[in-house]
Amino acid sequence: MAAPVESPLADRPPAARRPAPVPWVAMYHSVGDCSDDPYRVTVTPDRLEHQLTWLRRRGLQGVSVAELLDARARGEGGDLVGLTFDDGYTDFLTGALPLLRRFRFNATLFVLPGRLGGDNAWDPLGPRKPLLDADGIRRAAGEGVEIGSHGLTHVDLTRADDAVLAAEVTESRARLAELTGAEADGFCYPYGTVDARAVEAVRKAGYRYACAIDPGPLTGPHALPRAHVGQNDTAWRLHLKLRLHRWRRRPVEGV
């Protein structure tokens, strides 16, 4: 009987797995009264409810960024959307968390441990919005919400000197560990501004990932793009934003 003929491809290494498309991550801030909102960072609870309903009707589930990345590392998560809330406003507990629980969604809350119990003093216009204190952050963490760092005090890291950059990135992570009893996996660049120096500082500080807005060629695990979601985002606008994301964002290794 003739010996079987070995395929000429037998000795070739298996093809590397093609990176998946960059995940869709929604960026929220405050959830409450938006009658005075010059920076368009607020959605009403009613609008948020409609947006979460839109996700559910399309078979999508809102999760924290850590949960999203864990699923993608397993080759899963095609039906998951990351939900993030920046700044750590007190209205997260009253306006957002009850709706997240009703829909059985989760989210990542990026907070400022250097401004506990303070307000959004970095915004020269618009109303002062109170920020969560230590107890409020621990309450959110106790509800299963992922707590990430937004820096210490909300400064543009691309304009920070070395000392400020180190404090905003490294010290904020240490303070959150003391406050919650858990290491923060995620970082969020204030104002969404990012450069290679800031990305490297965040990576060296031990964060697993970081969120930006539109990081361009820096896109990767420590510069994830996000889509701003505001009060004007109806179902049709959300549909367009999701389609635009899938068209613009090419697959990237490690995401």
JSON list of N, CA and C in Angstrom, two decimals, residues 187-223:
[
{"chain": "A", "resi": 187, "resn": "PHE", "atom": "N", "xyz": [-7.84, 53.20, 32.98]},
{"chain": "A", "resi": 187, "resn": "PHE", "atom": "CA", "xyz": [-7.57, 54.64, 33.09]},
{"chain": "A", "resi": 187, "resn": "PHE", "atom": "C", "xyz": [-8.34, 55.34, 31.98]},
{"chain": "A", "resi": 188, "resn": "CYS", "atom": "N", "xyz": [-8.68, 56.61, 32.22]},
{"chain": "A", "resi": 188, "resn": "CYS", "atom": "CA", "xyz": [-9.38, 57.41, 31.21]},
{"chain": "A", "resi": 188, "resn": "CYS", "atom": "C", "xyz": [-8.69, 58.76, 31.12]},
{"chain": "A", "resi": 189, "resn": "TYR", "atom": "N", "xyz": [-8.24, 59.13, 29.92]},
{"chain": "A", "resi": 189, "resn": "TYR", "atom": "CA", "xyz": [-7.52, 60.38, 29.73]},
{"chain": "A", "resi": 189, "resn": "TYR", "atom": "C", "xyz": [-8.49, 61.57, 29.84]},
{"chain": "A", "resi": 190, "resn": "PRO", "atom": "N", "xyz": [-8.24, 62.50, 30.76]},
{"chain": "A", "resi": 190, "resn": "PRO", "atom": "CA", "xyz": [-9.10, 63.68, 30.85]},
{"chain": "A", "resi": 190, "resn": "PRO", "atom": "C", "xyz": [-9.14, 64.44, 29.53]},
{"chain": "A", "resi": 191, "resn": "TYR", "atom": "N", "xyz": [-10.31, 64.91, 29.18]},
{"chain": "A", "resi": 191, "resn": "TYR", "atom": "CA", "xyz": [-10.57, 65.62, 27.93]},
{"chain": "A", "resi": 191, "resn": "TYR", "atom": "C", "xyz": [-10.40, 64.71, 26.70]},
{"chain": "A", "resi": 192, "resn": "GLY", "atom": "N", "xyz": [-10.03, 63.47, 26.91]},
{"chain": "A", "resi": 192, "resn": "GLY", "atom": "CA", "xyz": [-9.78, 62.57, 25.80]},
{"chain": "A", "resi": 192, "resn": "GLY", "atom": "C", "xyz": [-8.47, 62.82, 25.09]},
{"chain": "A", "resi": 193, "resn": "THR", "atom": "N", "xyz": [-7.66, 63.78, 25.57]},
{"chain": "A", "resi": 193, "resn": "THR", "atom": "CA", "xyz": [-6.40, 64.11, 24.91]},
{"chain": "A", "resi": 193, "resn": "THR", "atom": "C", "xyz": [-5.33, 63.10, 25.29]},
{"chain": "A", "resi": 194, "resn": "VAL", "atom": "N", "xyz": [-4.57, 62.68, 24.30]},
{"chain": "A", "resi": 194, "resn": "VAL", "atom": "CA", "xyz": [-3.58, 61.63, 24.54]},
{"chain": "A", "resi": 194, "resn": "VAL", "atom": "C", "xyz": [-2.43, 61.79, 23.56]},
{"chain": "A", "resi": 195, "resn": "ASP", "atom": "N", "xyz": [-1.22, 61.45, 24.02]},
{"chain": "A", "resi": 195, "resn": "ASP", "atom": "CA", "xyz": [-0.07, 61.37, 23.14]},
{"chain": "A", "resi": 195, "resn": "ASP", "atom": "C", "xyz": [0.75, 60.15, 23.57]},
{"chain": "A", "resi": 196, "resn": "ALA", "atom": "N", "xyz": [1.83, 59.87, 22.84]},
{"chain": "A", "resi": 196, "resn": "ALA", "atom": "CA", "xyz": [2.61, 58.66, 23.10]},
{"chain": "A", "resi": 196, "resn": "ALA", "atom": "C", "xyz": [3.20, 58.68, 24.51]},
{"chain": "A", "resi": 197, "resn": "ARG", "atom": "N", "xyz": [3.57, 59.84, 25.01]},
{"chain": "A", "resi": 197, "resn": "ARG", "atom": "CA", "xyz": [4.15, 59.95, 26.35]},
{"chain": "A", "resi": 197, "resn": "ARG", "atom": "C", "xyz": [3.13, 59.57, 27.42]},
{"chain": "A", "resi": 198, "resn": "ALA", "atom": "N", "xyz": [1.91, 60.04, 27.28]},
{"chain": "A", "resi": 198, "resn": "ALA", "atom": "CA", "xyz": [0.86, 59.71, 28.25]},
{"chain": "A", "resi": 198, "resn": "ALA", "atom": "C", "xyz": [0.52, 58.22, 28.19]},
{"chain": "A", "resi": 199, "resn": "VAL", "atom": "N", "xyz": [0.44, 57.68, 26.98]},
{"chain": "A", "resi": 199, "resn": "VAL", "atom": "CA", "xyz": [0.16, 56.26, 26.83]},
{"chain": "A", "resi": 199, "resn": "VAL", "atom": "C", "xyz": [1.21, 55.42, 27.53]},
{"chain": "A", "resi": 200, "resn": "GLU", "atom": "N", "xyz": [2.47, 55.76, 27.36]},
{"chain": "A", "resi": 200, "resn": "GLU", "atom": "CA", "xyz": [3.56, 55.00, 27.98]},
{"chain": "A", "resi": 200, "resn": "GLU", "atom": "C", "xyz": [3.51, 55.12, 29.50]},
{"chain": "A", "resi": 201, "resn": "ALA", "atom": "N", "xyz": [3.17, 56.29, 30.02]},
{"chain": "A", "resi": 201, "resn": "ALA", "atom": "CA", "xyz": [3.07, 56.47, 31.46]},
{"chain": "A", "resi": 201, "resn": "ALA", "atom": "C", "xyz": [1.96, 55.60, 32.05]},
{"chain": "A", "resi": 202, "resn": "VAL", "atom": "N", "xyz": [0.84, 55.55, 31.36]},
{"chain": "A", "resi": 202, "resn": "VAL", "atom": "CA", "xyz": [-0.29, 54.73, 31.82]},
{"chain": "A", "resi": 202, "resn": "VAL", "atom": "C", "xyz": [0.07, 53.25, 31.77]},
{"chain": "A", "resi": 203, "resn": "ARG", "atom": "N", "xyz": [0.71, 52.84, 30.72]},
{"chain": "A", "resi": 203, "resn": "ARG", "atom": "CA", "xyz": [1.11, 51.44, 30.60]},
{"chain": "A", "resi": 203, "resn": "ARG", "atom": "C", "xyz": [2.08, 51.05, 31.70]},
{"chain": "A", "resi": 204, "resn": "LYS", "atom": "N", "xyz": [3.08, 51.90, 31.96]},
{"chain": "A", "resi": 204, "resn": "LYS", "atom": "CA", "xyz": [4.07, 51.60, 32.99]},
{"chain": "A", "resi": 204, "resn": "LYS", "atom": "C", "xyz": [3.48, 51.61, 34.39]},
{"chain": "A", "resi": 205, "resn": "ALA", "atom": "N", "xyz": [2.40, 52.35, 34.58]},
{"chain": "A", "resi": 205, "resn": "ALA", "atom": "CA", "xyz": [1.77, 52.41, 35.90]},
{"chain": "A", "resi": 205, "resn": "ALA", "atom": "C", "xyz": [1.01, 51.13, 36.24]},
{"chain": "A", "resi": 206, "resn": "GLY", "atom": "N", "xyz": [0.86, 50.24, 35.26]},
{"chain": "A", "resi": 206, "resn": "GLY", "atom": "CA", "xyz": [0.24, 48.95, 35.53]},
{"chain": "A", "resi": 206, "resn": "GLY", "atom": "C", "xyz": [-1.21, 48.83, 35.11]},
{"chain": "A", "resi": 207, "resn": "TYR", "atom": "N", "xyz": [-1.76, 49.84, 34.46]},
{"chain": "A", "resi": 207, "resn": "TYR", "atom": "CA", "xyz": [-3.14, 49.73, 33.99]},
{"chain": "A", "resi": 207, "resn": "TYR", "atom": "C", "xyz": [-3.22, 48.73, 32.84]},
{"chain": "A", "resi": 208, "resn": "ARG", "atom": "N", "xyz": [-4.29, 47.98, 32.84]},
{"chain": "A", "resi": 208, "resn": "ARG", "atom": "CA", "xyz": [-4.50, 47.00, 31.77]},
{"chain": "A", "resi": 208, "resn": "ARG", "atom": "C", "xyz": [-4.94, 47.66, 30.48]},
{"chain": "A", "resi": 209, "resn": "TYR", "atom": "N", "xyz": [-5.71, 48.73, 30.61]},
{"chain": "A", "resi": 209, "resn": "TYR", "atom": "CA", "xyz": [-6.24, 49.43, 29.44]},
{"chain": "A", "resi": 209, "resn": "TYR", "atom": "C", "xyz": [-6.45, 50.89, 29.78]},
{"chain": "A", "resi": 210, "resn": "ALA", "atom": "N", "xyz": [-6.68, 51.70, 28.77]},
{"chain": "A", "resi": 210, "resn": "ALA", "atom": "CA", "xyz": [-7.02, 53.11, 28.97]},
{"chain": "A", "resi": 210, "resn": "ALA", "atom": "C", "xyz": [-7.95, 53.56, 27.86]},
{"chain": "A", "resi": 211, "resn": "CYS", "atom": "N", "xyz": [-8.85, 54.47, 28.19]},
{"chain": "A", "resi": 211, "resn": "CYS", "atom": "CA", "xyz": [-9.83, 54.99, 27.25]},
{"chain": "A", "resi": 211, "resn": "CYS", "atom": "C", "xyz": [-9.51, 56.42, 26.85]},
{"chain": "A", "resi": 212, "resn": "ALA", "atom": "N", "xyz": [-9.65, 56.69, 25.57]},
{"chain": "A", "resi": 212, "resn": "ALA", "atom": "CA", "xyz": [-9.49, 58.04, 25.04]},
{"chain": "A", "resi": 212, "resn": "ALA", "atom": "C", "xyz": [-10.79, 58.41, 24.35]},
{"chain": "A", "resi": 213, "resn": "ILE", "atom": "N", "xyz": [-10.71, 59.19, 23.28]},
{"chain": "A", "resi": 213, "resn": "ILE", "atom": "CA", "xyz": [-11.89, 59.48, 22.46]},
{"chain": "A", "resi": 213, "resn": "ILE", "atom": "C", "xyz": [-11.58, 59.08, 21.01]},
{"chain": "A", "resi": 214, "resn": "ASP", "atom": "N", "xyz": [-10.66, 59.78, 20.40]},
{"chain": "A", "resi": 214, "resn": "ASP", "atom": "CA", "xyz": [-10.28, 59.46, 19.02]},
{"chain": "A", "resi": 214, "resn": "ASP", "atom": "C", "xyz": [-8.75, 59.46, 18.93]},
{"chain": "A", "resi": 215, "resn": "PRO", "atom": "N", "xyz": [-8.09, 58.40, 19.39]},
{"chain": "A", "resi": 215, "resn": "PRO", "atom": "CA", "xyz": [-6.63, 58.41, 19.50]},
{"chain": "A", "resi": 215, "resn": "PRO", "atom": "C", "xyz": [-5.87, 58.18, 18.20]},
{"chain": "A", "resi": 216, "resn": "GLY", "atom": "N", "xyz": [-6.56, 57.96, 17.09]},
{"chain": "A", "resi": 216, "resn": "GLY", "atom": "CA", "xyz": [-5.89, 57.83, 15.81]},
{"chain": "A", "resi": 216, "resn": "GLY", "atom": "C", "xyz": [-4.90, 56.68, 15.79]},
{"chain": "A", "resi": 217, "resn": "PRO", "atom": "N", "xyz": [-3.66, 56.94, 15.33]},
{"chain": "A", "resi": 217, "resn": "PRO", "atom": "CA", "xyz": [-2.67, 55.86, 15.23]},
{"chain": "A", "resi": 217, "resn": "PRO", "atom": "C", "xyz": [-2.23, 55.27, 16.55]},
{"chain": "A", "resi": 218, "resn": "LEU", "atom": "N", "xyz": [-2.56, 55.93, 17.67]},
{"chain": "A", "resi": 218, "resn": "LEU", "atom": "CA", "xyz": [-2.22, 55.40, 18.99]},
{"chain": "A", "resi": 218, "resn": "LEU", "atom": "C", "xyz": [-3.21, 54.34, 19.45]},
{"chain": "A", "resi": 219, "resn": "THR", "atom": "N", "xyz": [-4.28, 54.12, 18.69]},
{"chain": "A", "resi": 219, "resn": "THR", "atom": "CA", "xyz": [-5.32, 53.17, 19.08]},
{"chain": "A", "resi": 219, "resn": "THR", "atom": "C", "xyz": [-4.73, 51.82, 19.46]},
{"chain": "A", "resi": 220, "resn": "GLY", "atom": "N", "xyz": [-5.12, 51.33, 20.62]},
{"chain": "A", "resi": 220, "resn": "GLY", "atom": "CA", "xyz": [-4.64, 50.06, 21.13]},
{"chain": "A", "resi": 220, "resn": "GLY", "atom": "C", "xyz": [-5.18, 49.86, 22.54]},
{"chain": "A", "resi": 221, "resn": "PRO", "atom": "N", "xyz": [-4.67, 48.87, 23.27]},
{"chain": "A", "resi": 221, "resn": "PRO", "atom": "CA", "xyz": [-5.19, 48.60, 24.61]},
{"chain": "A", "resi": 221, "resn": "PRO", "atom": "C", "xyz": [-5.10, 49.78, 25.56]},
{"chain": "A", "resi": 222, "resn": "HIS", "atom": "N", "xyz": [-4.11, 50.67, 25.38]},
{"chain": "A", "resi": 222, "resn": "HIS", "atom": "CA", "xyz": [-3.95, 51.82, 26.27]},
{"chain": "A", "resi": 222, "resn": "HIS", "atom": "C", "xyz": [-4.36, 53.12, 25.60]},
{"chain": "A", "resi": 223, "resn": "ALA", "atom": "N", "xyz": [-5.16, 53.01, 24.55]},
{"chain": "A", "resi": 223, "resn": "ALA", "atom": "CA", "xyz": [-5.76, 54.19, 23.90]},
{"chain": "A", "resi": 223, "resn": "ALA", "atom": "C", "xyz": [-6.97, 53.72, 23.11]}
]
